[in-house]
Every structure is written in C-alpha cells, then in structure tokens.
Amino acid sequence: GEIDYDDSSVYLGEIVNDEPNGFGVLTYSDSSYWGSWKDSNLNGYGYLTDNSNRVVYRGQFKDSLRYGKGEAYEYEPFLYYSGTFLNDYQHGKGTWVEKEFIYNGEIAEGNFSGTGKYFDIDLIEYDGMYKYGKWHGRGIWKDPGIGTYDGDFKFGLFDGTGTMNYENGDVYEGSWYRDTRHGLGKYTYKNGDSYSGKYKFGLLDDEHAEVNL
C-alpha cells in the first residue's frame, strides 16, 4: 500500500490499521528509511539512505532510532563506524574510522569513553583510558619520532605521573603537567648520567637536585 503524508514524504509497503506495519520504505526529499515497521516506527533490521541513494546506516532499529548492532557511514568528510548503538548514538563498543585515524574501543553517546586503542596516519598510537573523546586516565602513547610515554593523561595531555622513554635512549620518570615535565622527576641520559629534583615547565629548577655523572 501507499501512504502520503502532509510533509510530502511517502510510505510504500505493508500497512495495517492505516499505519506502516511490516516491510516498507519511507521516502523524504533528502533520505529514505527501509526496513521492518511496527505501528509507524522502524523496529528490527533496516537501513537509511541519503538523497544520492548512498547507505548512511544499516543495522538494528528500535522506535525508529538506531539501537543495537549497526554500521554508520558519512561521506564528506569520511567516517565509518561499526559497533553498537543506543537511542541513535554510537554507544557501547565499536570501531570508528576517519580519514586521519582508527579507534577501537568503548564509546558513550557518540564520544570515545572508557578504554580504547587509537592509531593515526602519523603513526601515533594510544592504548588506554578515554573521557569525553580525549585521552584521560592511564594510557600508553607512542610516537616513532619522539618515544613512548606510559602514565597519566588529562584531556589529551600528559598530566600526572608517567615515564617517557625517548627515541634517543634518554628516560624521564616523574611528574607532568600539560605535556611538560613539571614537579618531582628524574631524567636519565642514554650514557647513564642522571638529574633528579624539581622540574618547572620542562626545566630542572632545584638547587638541591641530585646529580649523578
């Protein structure tokens, strides 16, 4: 059957009690909803297409919202997500792919949140905790041009306590503040020389520093 709505959308498919029930497609000027309908809502498996007939979502629905397992696509800019949804948001666990990076892990209401792994086109890797889409909590960060950091993060920055193993063989262990050595720490050079004491915004600033040469 067919139902023509006041907003110019059109439903074609199975109808019960003058409502979409069963398989059908609802077409708007800029999108189409295909799948299983119950009392005018998508419920079960279905998919969405844009005005170019490109799939923008395929998976499970509940009351016309993305709910359960599914895949989402964006084209300009590119984004692909495969995982679980809750009330139309990416939520639970999934794989998130954009042009510049790949993320695999936990997600809450469309934001990376919980534990996850990240890898980008600059070969930077991160494995650890997230909050509000940022590295936050304990994690391990790797940059082939700099080194490996294992420690605390706050909103995407080294912040707290952590150890940086630099690519040149040097090691810093201690306190960090906004990506900078700050607080008590020990810097050990590749040759074994070390300086221990208080750092202030990246520089050793302690007249009582312990020096081992």
mmCIF file of C-alpha atoms in Angstrom:
data_model
loop_
_atom_site.group_PDB
_atom_site.id
_atom_site.type_symbol
_atom_site.label_atom_id
_atom_site.label_comp_id
_atom_site.label_asym_id
_atom_site.label_seq_id
_atom_site.Cartn_x
_atom_site.Cartn_y
_atom_site.Cartn_z
ATOM 1 C CA GLY A 1 0.000 0.000 0.000
ATOM 2 C CA GLU A 2 0.885 3.688 -0.049
ATOM 3 C CA ILE A 3 0.572 6.495 2.498
ATOM 4 C CA ASP A 4 1.135 10.139 1.507
ATOM 5 C CA TYR A 5 1.987 12.435 4.433
ATOM 6 C CA ASP A 6 1.476 16.186 4.829
ATOM 7 C CA ASP A 7 5.247 16.798 4.797
ATOM 8 C CA SER A 8 5.418 15.288 1.282
ATOM 9 C CA SER A 9 7.032 12.063 2.497
ATOM 10 C CA VAL A 10 5.684 8.827 1.038
ATOM 11 C CA TYR A 11 5.489 5.350 2.522
ATOM 12 C CA LEU A 12 5.307 2.278 0.280
ATOM 13 C CA GLY A 13 4.910 -1.138 1.838
ATOM 14 C CA GLU A 14 2.810 -3.220 4.159
ATOM 15 C CA ILE A 15 0.031 -1.401 6.028
ATOM 16 C CA VAL A 16 -2.067 -2.469 8.995
ATOM 17 C CA ASN A 17 -4.660 -0.192 10.631
ATOM 18 C CA ASP A 18 -3.651 2.607 8.246
ATOM 19 C CA GLU A 19 -0.080 2.578 9.601
ATOM 20 C CA PRO A 20 3.200 1.152 8.334
ATOM 21 C CA ASN A 21 3.428 -2.404 9.667
ATOM 22 C CA GLY A 22 5.697 -4.972 8.093
ATOM 23 C CA PHE A 23 8.287 -4.305 5.397
ATOM 24 C CA GLY A 24 8.320 -0.942 3.659
ATOM 25 C CA VAL A 25 10.178 2.225 2.730
ATOM 26 C CA LEU A 26 9.502 5.793 3.836
ATOM 27 C CA THR A 27 10.942 8.387 1.455
ATOM 28 C CA TYR A 28 11.660 12.038 2.256
ATOM 29 C CA SER A 29 13.157 14.643 -0.073
ATOM 30 C CA ASP A 30 16.651 14.031 1.355
ATOM 31 C CA SER A 31 16.568 10.471 2.730
ATOM 32 C CA SER A 32 14.826 7.096 2.777
ATOM 33 C CA TYR A 33 14.120 4.650 5.597
ATOM 34 C CA TRP A 34 13.932 0.996 4.611
ATOM 35 C CA GLY A 35 13.081 -1.957 6.798
ATOM 36 C CA SER A 36 10.652 -3.549 9.215
ATOM 37 C CA TRP A 37 7.942 -1.292 10.600
ATOM 38 C CA LYS A 38 5.667 -1.601 13.612
ATOM 39 C CA ASP A 39 2.978 0.991 14.302
ATOM 40 C CA SER A 40 4.705 3.597 12.089
ATOM 41 C CA ASN A 41 8.167 3.059 13.624
ATOM 42 C CA LEU A 42 11.179 1.180 12.323
ATOM 43 C CA ASN A 43 11.791 -1.823 14.563
ATOM 44 C CA GLY A 44 14.268 -4.560 13.787
ATOM 45 C CA TYR A 45 16.667 -4.581 10.878
ATOM 46 C CA GLY A 46 16.705 -1.772 8.323
ATOM 47 C CA TYR A 47 18.804 0.861 6.639
ATOM 48 C CA LEU A 48 18.889 4.550 5.762
ATOM 49 C CA THR A 49 19.973 6.159 2.505
ATOM 50 C CA ASP A 50 20.686 9.790 1.630
ATOM 51 C CA ASN A 51 19.420 11.773 -1.356
ATOM 52 C CA SER A 52 22.135 10.174 -3.519
ATOM 53 C CA ASN A 53 20.928 6.698 -2.519
ATOM 54 C CA ARG A 54 24.096 6.100 -0.522
ATOM 55 C CA VAL A 55 23.708 3.990 2.605
ATOM 56 C CA VAL A 56 24.274 6.068 5.756
ATOM 57 C CA TYR A 57 23.204 3.378 8.237
ATOM 58 C CA ARG A 58 22.398 -0.284 8.209
ATOM 59 C CA GLY A 59 21.534 -2.299 11.286
ATOM 60 C CA GLN A 60 19.040 -2.568 14.112
ATOM 61 C CA PHE A 61 16.340 -0.035 14.998
ATOM 62 C CA LYS A 62 14.035 0.494 17.945
ATOM 63 C CA ASP A 63 11.194 3.002 17.637
ATOM 64 C CA SER A 64 12.904 4.474 14.536
ATOM 65 C CA LEU A 65 16.170 5.104 16.439
ATOM 66 C CA ARG A 66 19.444 3.309 15.796
ATOM 67 C CA TYR A 67 19.569 0.734 18.570
ATOM 68 C CA GLY A 68 21.726 -2.395 18.804
ATOM 69 C CA LYS A 69 24.329 -3.510 16.283
ATOM 70 C CA GLY A 70 24.841 -1.447 13.170
ATOM 71 C CA GLU A 71 27.106 0.351 10.734
ATOM 72 C CA ALA A 72 27.099 4.095 10.062
ATOM 73 C CA TYR A 73 28.632 5.907 7.099
ATOM 74 C CA GLU A 74 29.455 9.539 6.395
ATOM 75 C CA TYR A 75 30.992 10.594 3.111
ATOM 76 C CA GLU A 76 32.019 14.261 3.306
ATOM 77 C CA PRO A 77 34.096 14.108 5.423
ATOM 78 C CA PHE A 78 34.581 10.345 5.535
ATOM 79 C CA LEU A 79 33.538 8.412 8.647
ATOM 80 C CA TYR A 80 32.729 4.747 9.175
ATOM 81 C CA TYR A 81 31.516 3.190 12.412
ATOM 82 C CA SER A 82 30.762 -0.436 13.138
ATOM 83 C CA GLY A 83 29.501 -1.388 16.574
ATOM 84 C CA THR A 84 26.606 -0.876 18.940
ATOM 85 C CA PHE A 85 24.109 1.975 19.197
ATOM 86 C CA LEU A 86 21.788 3.239 21.919
ATOM 87 C CA ASN A 87 18.986 5.726 21.256
ATOM 88 C CA ASP A 88 20.562 6.842 17.959
ATOM 89 C CA TYR A 89 24.078 7.340 19.418
ATOM 90 C CA GLN A 90 27.176 5.222 18.934
ATOM 91 C CA HIS A 91 27.298 3.619 22.365
ATOM 92 C CA GLY A 92 28.991 0.530 23.788
ATOM 93 C CA LYS A 93 31.881 -0.941 21.808
ATOM 94 C CA GLY A 94 32.869 -0.357 18.229
ATOM 95 C CA THR A 95 35.378 0.550 15.564
ATOM 96 C CA TRP A 96 35.456 4.193 14.422
ATOM 97 C CA VAL A 97 37.352 5.057 11.226
ATOM 98 C CA GLU A 98 38.049 8.526 9.852
ATOM 99 C CA LYS A 99 40.480 9.677 7.175
ATOM 100 C CA GLU A 100 43.163 10.505 9.755
ATOM 101 C CA PHE A 101 42.741 7.758 12.370
ATOM 102 C CA ILE A 102 41.231 4.476 13.552
ATOM 103 C CA TYR A 103 39.736 3.923 17.011
ATOM 104 C CA ASN A 104 38.602 0.655 18.518
ATOM 105 C CA GLY A 105 37.075 0.520 21.961
ATOM 106 C CA GLU A 106 34.372 1.795 24.254
ATOM 107 C CA ILE A 107 32.055 4.665 23.303
ATOM 108 C CA ALA A 108 29.430 6.608 25.251
ATOM 109 C CA GLU A 109 26.776 8.682 23.461
ATOM 110 C CA GLY A 110 28.975 9.257 20.423
ATOM 111 C CA ASN A 111 32.207 10.012 22.326
ATOM 112 C CA PHE A 112 35.230 7.818 22.954
ATOM 113 C CA SER A 113 34.845 6.976 26.643
ATOM 114 C CA GLY A 114 36.290 4.082 28.630
ATOM 115 C CA THR A 115 39.141 2.003 27.255
ATOM 116 C CA GLY A 116 40.266 2.062 23.652
ATOM 117 C CA LYS A 117 43.061 1.896 21.106
ATOM 118 C CA TYR A 118 43.949 4.633 18.624
ATOM 119 C CA PHE A 119 46.230 4.747 15.580
ATOM 120 C CA ASP A 120 46.634 7.623 13.135
ATOM 121 C CA ILE A 121 48.267 8.476 9.803
ATOM 122 C CA ASP A 122 51.273 9.998 11.620
ATOM 123 C CA LEU A 123 51.901 6.561 13.212
ATOM 124 C CA ILE A 124 50.939 7.833 16.665
ATOM 125 C CA GLU A 125 49.415 5.091 18.842
ATOM 126 C CA TYR A 126 47.468 5.254 22.083
ATOM 127 C CA ASP A 127 46.168 2.441 24.252
ATOM 128 C CA GLY A 128 44.343 3.388 27.412
ATOM 129 C CA MET A 129 41.536 5.339 29.026
ATOM 130 C CA TYR A 130 39.292 7.956 27.413
ATOM 131 C CA LYS A 131 36.828 10.555 28.668
ATOM 132 C CA TYR A 132 34.730 12.954 26.576
ATOM 133 C CA GLY A 133 36.622 11.846 23.466
ATOM 134 C CA LYS A 134 40.051 12.645 24.948
ATOM 135 C CA TRP A 135 42.913 10.556 26.323
ATOM 136 C CA HIS A 136 42.134 10.694 30.029
ATOM 137 C CA GLY A 137 43.369 8.378 32.782
ATOM 138 C CA ARG A 138 46.137 5.807 32.423
ATOM 139 C CA GLY A 139 47.484 5.057 28.979
ATOM 140 C CA ILE A 140 50.430 4.288 26.746
ATOM 141 C CA TRP A 141 51.272 6.732 23.940
ATOM 142 C CA LYS A 142 53.779 6.079 21.165
ATOM 143 C CA ASP A 143 55.242 8.426 18.575
ATOM 144 C CA PRO A 144 58.076 6.969 16.443
ATOM 145 C CA GLY A 145 59.698 10.396 16.241
ATOM 146 C CA ILE A 146 59.614 11.084 19.986
ATOM 147 C CA GLY A 147 59.279 7.961 22.111
ATOM 148 C CA THR A 148 56.882 6.063 24.355
ATOM 149 C CA TYR A 149 55.009 7.552 27.311
ATOM 150 C CA ASP A 150 53.393 5.329 29.940
ATOM 151 C CA GLY A 151 51.433 7.219 32.542
ATOM 152 C CA ASP A 152 48.612 9.606 33.378
ATOM 153 C CA PHE A 153 46.633 11.745 30.929
ATOM 154 C CA LYS A 154 44.178 14.575 31.422
ATOM 155 C CA PHE A 155 42.021 15.666 28.495
ATOM 156 C CA GLY A 156 44.532 14.558 25.879
ATOM 157 C CA LEU A 157 47.736 15.734 27.578
ATOM 158 C CA PHE A 158 50.478 14.108 29.659
ATOM 159 C CA ASP A 159 49.407 15.165 33.143
ATOM 160 C CA GLY A 160 50.125 13.400 36.422
ATOM 161 C CA THR A 161 52.894 10.837 36.796
ATOM 162 C CA GLY A 162 54.488 8.942 33.956
ATOM 163 C CA THR A 163 57.599 7.656 32.253
ATOM 164 C CA MET A 164 58.821 8.811 28.855
ATOM 165 C CA ASN A 165 61.294 6.588 27.038
ATOM 166 C CA TYR A 166 62.701 8.841 24.333
ATOM 167 C CA GLU A 167 63.789 7.522 20.958
ATOM 168 C CA ASN A 168 67.356 8.735 21.612
ATOM 169 C CA GLY A 169 67.651 6.459 24.664
ATOM 170 C CA ASP A 170 67.005 9.074 27.360
ATOM 171 C CA VAL A 171 64.344 8.413 30.039
ATOM 172 C CA TYR A 172 62.284 10.743 32.207
ATOM 173 C CA GLU A 173 60.322 9.403 35.182
ATOM 174 C CA GLY A 174 58.179 11.667 37.301
ATOM 175 C CA SER A 175 55.538 14.373 37.259
ATOM 176 C CA TRP A 176 53.986 16.008 34.210
ATOM 177 C CA TYR A 177 51.754 18.999 33.673
ATOM 178 C CA ARG A 178 50.102 19.706 30.335
ATOM 179 C CA ASP A 179 52.654 17.761 28.264
ATOM 180 C CA THR A 180 55.602 19.258 30.161
ATOM 181 C CA ARG A 181 57.961 17.847 32.797
ATOM 182 C CA HIS A 182 56.770 19.620 35.947
ATOM 183 C CA GLY A 183 57.206 18.584 39.581
ATOM 184 C CA LEU A 184 59.461 15.891 41.015
ATOM 185 C CA GLY A 185 61.237 13.782 38.438
ATOM 186 C CA LYS A 186 64.381 12.044 37.286
ATOM 187 C CA TYR A 187 65.953 12.461 33.868
ATOM 188 C CA THR A 188 68.453 9.789 32.833
ATOM 189 C CA TYR A 189 70.569 10.200 29.721
ATOM 190 C CA LYS A 190 71.472 7.333 27.447
ATOM 191 C CA ASN A 191 75.042 7.313 28.858
ATOM 192 C CA GLY A 192 73.738 6.813 32.410
ATOM 193 C CA ASP A 193 74.078 10.397 33.686
ATOM 194 C CA SER A 194 71.013 11.490 35.645
ATOM 195 C CA TYR A 195 69.436 14.518 37.290
ATOM 196 C CA SER A 196 66.760 14.189 39.999
ATOM 197 C CA GLY A 197 64.763 17.005 41.536
ATOM 198 C CA LYS A 198 62.010 19.515 40.919
ATOM 199 C CA TYR A 199 61.163 20.480 37.362
ATOM 200 C CA LYS A 200 59.342 23.641 36.411
ATOM 201 C CA PHE A 201 57.713 23.804 32.993
ATOM 202 C CA GLY A 202 60.254 21.456 31.422
ATOM 203 C CA LEU A 203 63.413 22.714 33.137
ATOM 204 C CA LEU A 204 65.202 21.400 36.221
ATOM 205 C CA ASP A 205 64.722 24.185 38.771
ATOM 206 C CA ASP A 206 66.072 22.814 42.043
ATOM 207 C CA GLU A 207 69.230 23.934 43.822
ATOM 208 C CA HIS A 208 69.126 20.690 45.791
ATOM 209 C CA ALA A 209 68.890 18.454 42.726
ATOM 210 C CA GLU A 210 70.687 15.121 42.867
ATOM 211 C CA VAL A 211 73.213 14.778 40.062
ATOM 212 C CA ASN A 212 74.877 11.513 39.065
ATOM 213 C CA LEU A 213 77.510 11.803 36.352
#
